[in-house]
Amino acid sequence: MTLEVHQFACLDDNYGYLLHDHASGETACIDTPDAEAYLREASAKGWTITQIWNTHWHPDHAGGNEAIKAATGCTITAPAAEADKIAGIDRTVGQGDKVALGGFTATVIDVGGHTNGHIAYYLPEGSLAFVGDAVFALGCGRMFEGTPPQFWASLSRIKALPGETTLYCAHEYTASNARFALHADPDNAALRAYADEVADKRSRDEWTVPMRLDKELAANPFLRADAPDMQARWAKNGGKIGDAVATFAALRSAKDNF
Ligand code: ZN
Ligand code: FE
């Protein structure tokens, strides 16, 4: 495989990603939290930035667009629904659109909820997806703009990807997500094992991102809002048996106040 992801920490708790196709030499910035860090990391790798792919408009995702474009002349692809809030856009995209990097193609997935127009980029050939602030390890983004039905539909599109898909999210929030997850789903053995692993990694200052989708499906409480045992457990707190949206909404608001 000639597709390479270079991951680095930037700002307080963001992850930066450069996606590089060795055959064509193309390099895409996945979001632009910190222009200086992106330019530095690209030059350390010997890569020339040719594109930016934005997931949503928040400044820790699109704030470096103009500086990186000024330095490299790259083209910027961004969510159509947030075009008025993102600088330097060359192309807007939405659900189902294709974005090319050399010979590789990403499919755009609508994952609105954290923000209304939030999108993810899925590369089946690399078995990976950049999910921004839609899904985190053992958590999901805060619902700043969207609605529970919208956010649940978005998470369902992520859930439908192949289990072996690697998810690259934008923040290291896993330790605090794990604390809520254990509160939300205390009898889940897969979650307990996962949380132990997270505590271990964080004690050594290691990253817990990226993560594999199948592992999230078994342990991430927000992705389990359609599971009968979660719905039963959360029925007292606004969840509802047979209702994934109500259960997701109950979990999301409980996490906000946790
Ligand atoms: Zn955000
Ligand atoms: Fe963010």
Coordinates of C-alpha atoms and ligand atoms in Angstrom, one line a residue:
M1 CA 0.0 0.0 0.0
T2 CA 1.4 3.4 -0.9
L3 CA -1.0 5.3 1.3
E4 CA 0.6 6.6 4.5
V5 CA -1.0 8.5 7.5
H6 CA 1.4 10.6 9.5
Q7 CA -0.2 11.5 12.9
F8 CA 1.1 14.1 15.3
A9 CA -0.2 15.9 18.4
C10 CA -0.9 19.6 18.1
L11 CA -2.6 22.4 20.1
D12 CA -3.7 21.1 23.5
D13 CA -5.3 17.8 22.6
N14 CA -5.8 17.7 18.9
Y15 CA -4.3 15.2 16.5
G16 CA -3.0 16.4 13.2
Y17 CA -3.0 14.1 10.2
L18 CA -1.1 14.2 6.9
L19 CA -2.3 11.7 4.3
H20 CA 0.3 10.9 1.7
D21 CA 0.1 8.9 -1.5
H22 CA 3.7 7.7 -2.3
A23 CA 2.9 7.0 -6.0
S24 CA 1.6 10.4 -6.9
G25 CA 3.4 12.4 -4.2
E26 CA 0.2 14.1 -3.2
T27 CA -0.3 15.0 0.4
A28 CA -3.6 16.1 2.1
C29 CA -3.9 17.8 5.5
I30 CA -6.8 16.4 7.3
D31 CA -8.1 19.5 9.0
T32 CA -5.8 22.4 9.9
P33 CA -5.7 23.0 13.7
D34 CA -2.2 24.5 13.6
A35 CA -0.7 25.7 10.3
E36 CA 2.8 25.9 11.6
A37 CA 2.8 22.3 13.0
Y38 CA 1.4 21.0 9.7
L39 CA 4.0 22.8 7.6
R40 CA 6.8 21.6 9.9
E41 CA 5.6 18.0 10.0
A42 CA 5.2 17.9 6.2
S43 CA 8.7 19.2 5.6
A44 CA 10.2 16.8 8.1
K45 CA 8.6 14.0 6.1
G46 CA 9.8 15.5 2.8
W47 CA 6.2 15.8 1.6
T48 CA 4.6 18.7 -0.3
I49 CA 1.1 19.6 0.8
T50 CA -1.2 19.6 -2.2
Q51 CA -4.7 19.5 -0.5
I52 CA -6.6 20.3 2.6
W53 CA -9.7 18.2 3.6
N54 CA -11.8 19.9 6.2
T55 CA -14.3 17.9 8.4
H56 CA -16.1 20.9 10.0
W57 CA -15.8 24.6 10.6
H58 CA -14.4 24.8 14.2
P59 CA -11.2 26.8 14.4
D60 CA -9.3 23.8 15.7
H61 CA -10.2 22.1 12.4
A62 CA -10.1 24.9 9.8
G63 CA -8.2 27.7 11.5
G64 CA -5.0 27.0 9.6
N65 CA -6.5 26.8 6.1
E66 CA -5.4 30.3 4.9
A67 CA -1.8 30.1 6.2
I68 CA -1.3 26.6 4.7
K69 CA -2.8 27.6 1.4
A70 CA -0.7 30.7 1.3
A71 CA 2.5 28.7 1.9
T72 CA 1.7 25.8 -0.5
G73 CA -0.9 26.8 -3.0
C74 CA -2.9 23.7 -2.1
T75 CA -6.6 23.2 -2.9
I76 CA -9.2 23.0 -0.1
T77 CA -12.2 20.7 0.1
A78 CA -14.7 21.4 2.8
P79 CA -18.3 20.5 3.8
A80 CA -20.9 22.3 1.6
A81 CA -23.2 23.0 4.5
E82 CA -20.4 25.0 6.3
A83 CA -18.9 26.8 3.3
D84 CA -19.7 30.3 4.7
K85 CA -17.7 29.5 7.8
I86 CA -14.5 28.0 6.3
A87 CA -11.8 30.1 4.6
G88 CA -10.1 29.4 1.3
I89 CA -12.5 26.7 -0.1
D90 CA -12.0 25.5 -3.7
R91 CA -14.5 22.7 -3.6
T92 CA -17.5 21.9 -1.4
V93 CA -18.7 18.3 -0.9
G94 CA -21.5 16.4 0.9
Q95 CA -22.7 12.8 1.5
G96 CA -21.5 10.4 -1.2
D97 CA -19.1 12.7 -3.0
K98 CA -15.7 11.4 -4.0
V99 CA -12.4 13.2 -3.2
A100 CA -9.2 11.9 -4.9
L101 CA -5.7 11.9 -3.5
G102 CA -3.5 10.6 -6.3
G103 CA -4.9 7.2 -7.2
F104 CA -6.9 6.9 -4.0
T105 CA -10.5 7.9 -3.5
A106 CA -12.2 9.0 -0.3
T107 CA -16.0 8.9 0.0
V108 CA -17.6 11.7 1.9
I109 CA -20.0 10.6 4.7
D110 CA -22.4 13.1 6.3
V111 CA -21.8 12.9 10.1
G112 CA -23.7 16.0 11.1
G113 CA -24.5 16.5 14.8
H114 CA -21.5 18.0 16.5
T115 CA -21.9 20.7 13.8
N116 CA -24.6 20.5 11.2
G117 CA -22.4 20.1 8.2
H118 CA -19.7 17.8 9.7
I119 CA -18.4 15.3 7.2
A120 CA -16.0 12.3 7.4
Y121 CA -13.7 11.0 4.8
Y122 CA -13.7 7.2 4.2
L123 CA -10.9 5.5 2.2
P124 CA -12.0 1.9 1.5
E125 CA -8.7 1.1 -0.1
G126 CA -6.8 2.1 3.0
S127 CA -9.6 0.7 5.3
L128 CA -9.6 4.0 7.2
A129 CA -11.8 7.0 7.9
F130 CA -11.1 10.5 9.2
V131 CA -14.0 11.2 11.5
G132 CA -13.1 14.6 13.0
D133 CA -15.2 15.3 16.1
A134 CA -18.1 13.0 15.2
V135 CA -16.8 9.8 16.9
F136 CA -14.1 9.6 19.5
A137 CA -12.5 6.6 21.2
L138 CA -15.3 5.5 23.6
G139 CA -17.3 8.7 22.9
C140 CA -18.7 11.1 20.4
G141 CA -18.6 14.8 19.8
R142 CA -20.7 17.3 21.8
M143 CA -24.0 18.0 20.0
F144 CA -23.4 21.8 19.5
E145 CA -25.6 22.3 16.4
G146 CA -27.4 19.1 15.5
T147 CA -30.3 17.0 16.8
P148 CA -30.4 13.5 18.3
P149 CA -32.1 11.9 15.2
Q150 CA -29.5 13.6 12.9
F151 CA -26.5 12.6 15.1
W152 CA -27.8 9.0 15.5
A153 CA -28.2 8.7 11.7
S154 CA -24.6 10.0 11.4
L155 CA -23.3 7.4 13.9
S156 CA -25.3 4.7 12.1
R157 CA -23.4 5.5 8.9
I158 CA -20.1 5.1 10.7
K159 CA -21.4 1.8 12.3
A160 CA -22.2 0.5 8.8
L161 CA -18.5 0.7 7.7
P162 CA -16.5 -2.6 7.7
G163 CA -15.5 -3.6 11.3
E164 CA -11.8 -3.5 10.5
T165 CA -11.9 0.2 9.5
T166 CA -9.4 2.3 11.4
L167 CA -11.0 5.5 12.7
Y168 CA -8.8 8.6 13.0
C169 CA -10.5 11.1 15.3
A170 CA -9.3 14.6 16.1
H171 CA -8.8 14.6 19.9
E172 CA -7.3 12.6 22.7
Y173 CA -10.3 12.5 24.9
T174 CA -10.3 8.8 25.6
A175 CA -9.5 8.7 29.3
S176 CA -12.4 11.0 30.2
N177 CA -14.7 9.2 27.7
A178 CA -13.8 5.9 29.4
R179 CA -14.9 7.2 32.8
F180 CA -18.4 8.1 31.4
A181 CA -18.5 4.9 29.4
L182 CA -18.0 2.7 32.5
H183 CA -20.8 4.7 34.2
A184 CA -23.1 4.3 31.3
D185 CA -22.4 0.6 30.6
P186 CA -20.9 -0.9 33.8
D187 CA -21.4 -4.6 33.0
N188 CA -19.8 -4.5 29.6
A189 CA -16.7 -6.8 29.7
A190 CA -15.3 -5.6 26.4
L191 CA -15.6 -2.0 27.6
R192 CA -13.8 -2.9 30.9
A193 CA -10.9 -4.5 29.1
Y194 CA -10.7 -1.5 26.7
A195 CA -10.8 1.0 29.6
D196 CA -7.9 -0.9 31.3
E197 CA -5.9 -0.8 28.2
V198 CA -6.6 3.0 27.9
A199 CA -5.5 3.6 31.5
D200 CA -2.4 1.7 30.8
K201 CA -1.5 3.6 27.6
R202 CA -2.2 7.0 29.1
S203 CA -0.1 6.2 32.2
R204 CA 2.8 5.8 29.7
D205 CA 1.7 8.9 27.8
E206 CA 0.8 6.8 24.7
W207 CA -1.9 7.7 22.2
T208 CA -5.2 5.8 22.2
V209 CA -6.0 7.1 18.7
P210 CA -6.6 5.8 16.0
M211 CA -9.0 3.0 17.0
R212 CA -10.7 0.1 15.2
L213 CA -14.4 0.3 14.5
D214 CA -15.2 -3.2 15.6
K215 CA -13.7 -2.5 19.1
E216 CA -15.8 0.7 19.3
L217 CA -18.9 -1.1 18.3
A218 CA -18.5 -3.4 21.3
A219 CA -17.6 -0.8 23.9
N220 CA -18.5 2.8 22.8
P221 CA -21.8 3.6 24.6
F222 CA -22.9 6.1 22.0
L223 CA -22.6 3.5 19.2
R224 CA -24.5 1.0 21.4
A225 CA -27.7 3.2 21.7
D226 CA -29.4 0.6 19.6
A227 CA -28.5 -2.3 21.9
P228 CA -31.4 -3.7 24.0
D229 CA -29.4 -3.9 27.2
M230 CA -28.3 -0.2 26.9
Q231 CA -31.9 0.9 26.1
A232 CA -33.2 -1.0 29.2
R233 CA -30.5 0.5 31.4
W234 CA -31.1 4.0 30.3
A235 CA -34.9 3.8 30.1
K236 CA -35.1 5.4 33.6
N237 CA -33.1 8.4 32.4
G238 CA -34.8 9.3 29.1
G239 CA -33.8 6.3 27.1
K240 CA -36.5 4.0 25.7
I241 CA -36.6 0.3 24.9
G242 CA -36.7 0.0 21.1
D243 CA -35.7 3.6 20.5
A244 CA -32.0 4.3 19.6
V245 CA -32.6 8.0 19.1
A246 CA -34.1 8.5 22.6
T247 CA -31.3 6.4 24.2
F248 CA -28.6 8.3 22.3
A249 CA -30.1 11.6 23.4
A250 CA -30.2 10.4 27.0
L251 CA -26.6 9.3 26.9
R252 CA -25.4 12.5 25.2
S253 CA -27.1 14.8 27.7
A254 CA -25.8 12.6 30.6
K255 CA -22.3 12.9 29.3
D256 CA -22.7 16.7 29.0
N257 CA -23.5 16.8 32.8
F258 CA -21.2 14.0 33.9
Ligands
ZN1 ZN -15.2 20.5 16.7
FE2 FE -12.3 19.7 17.6

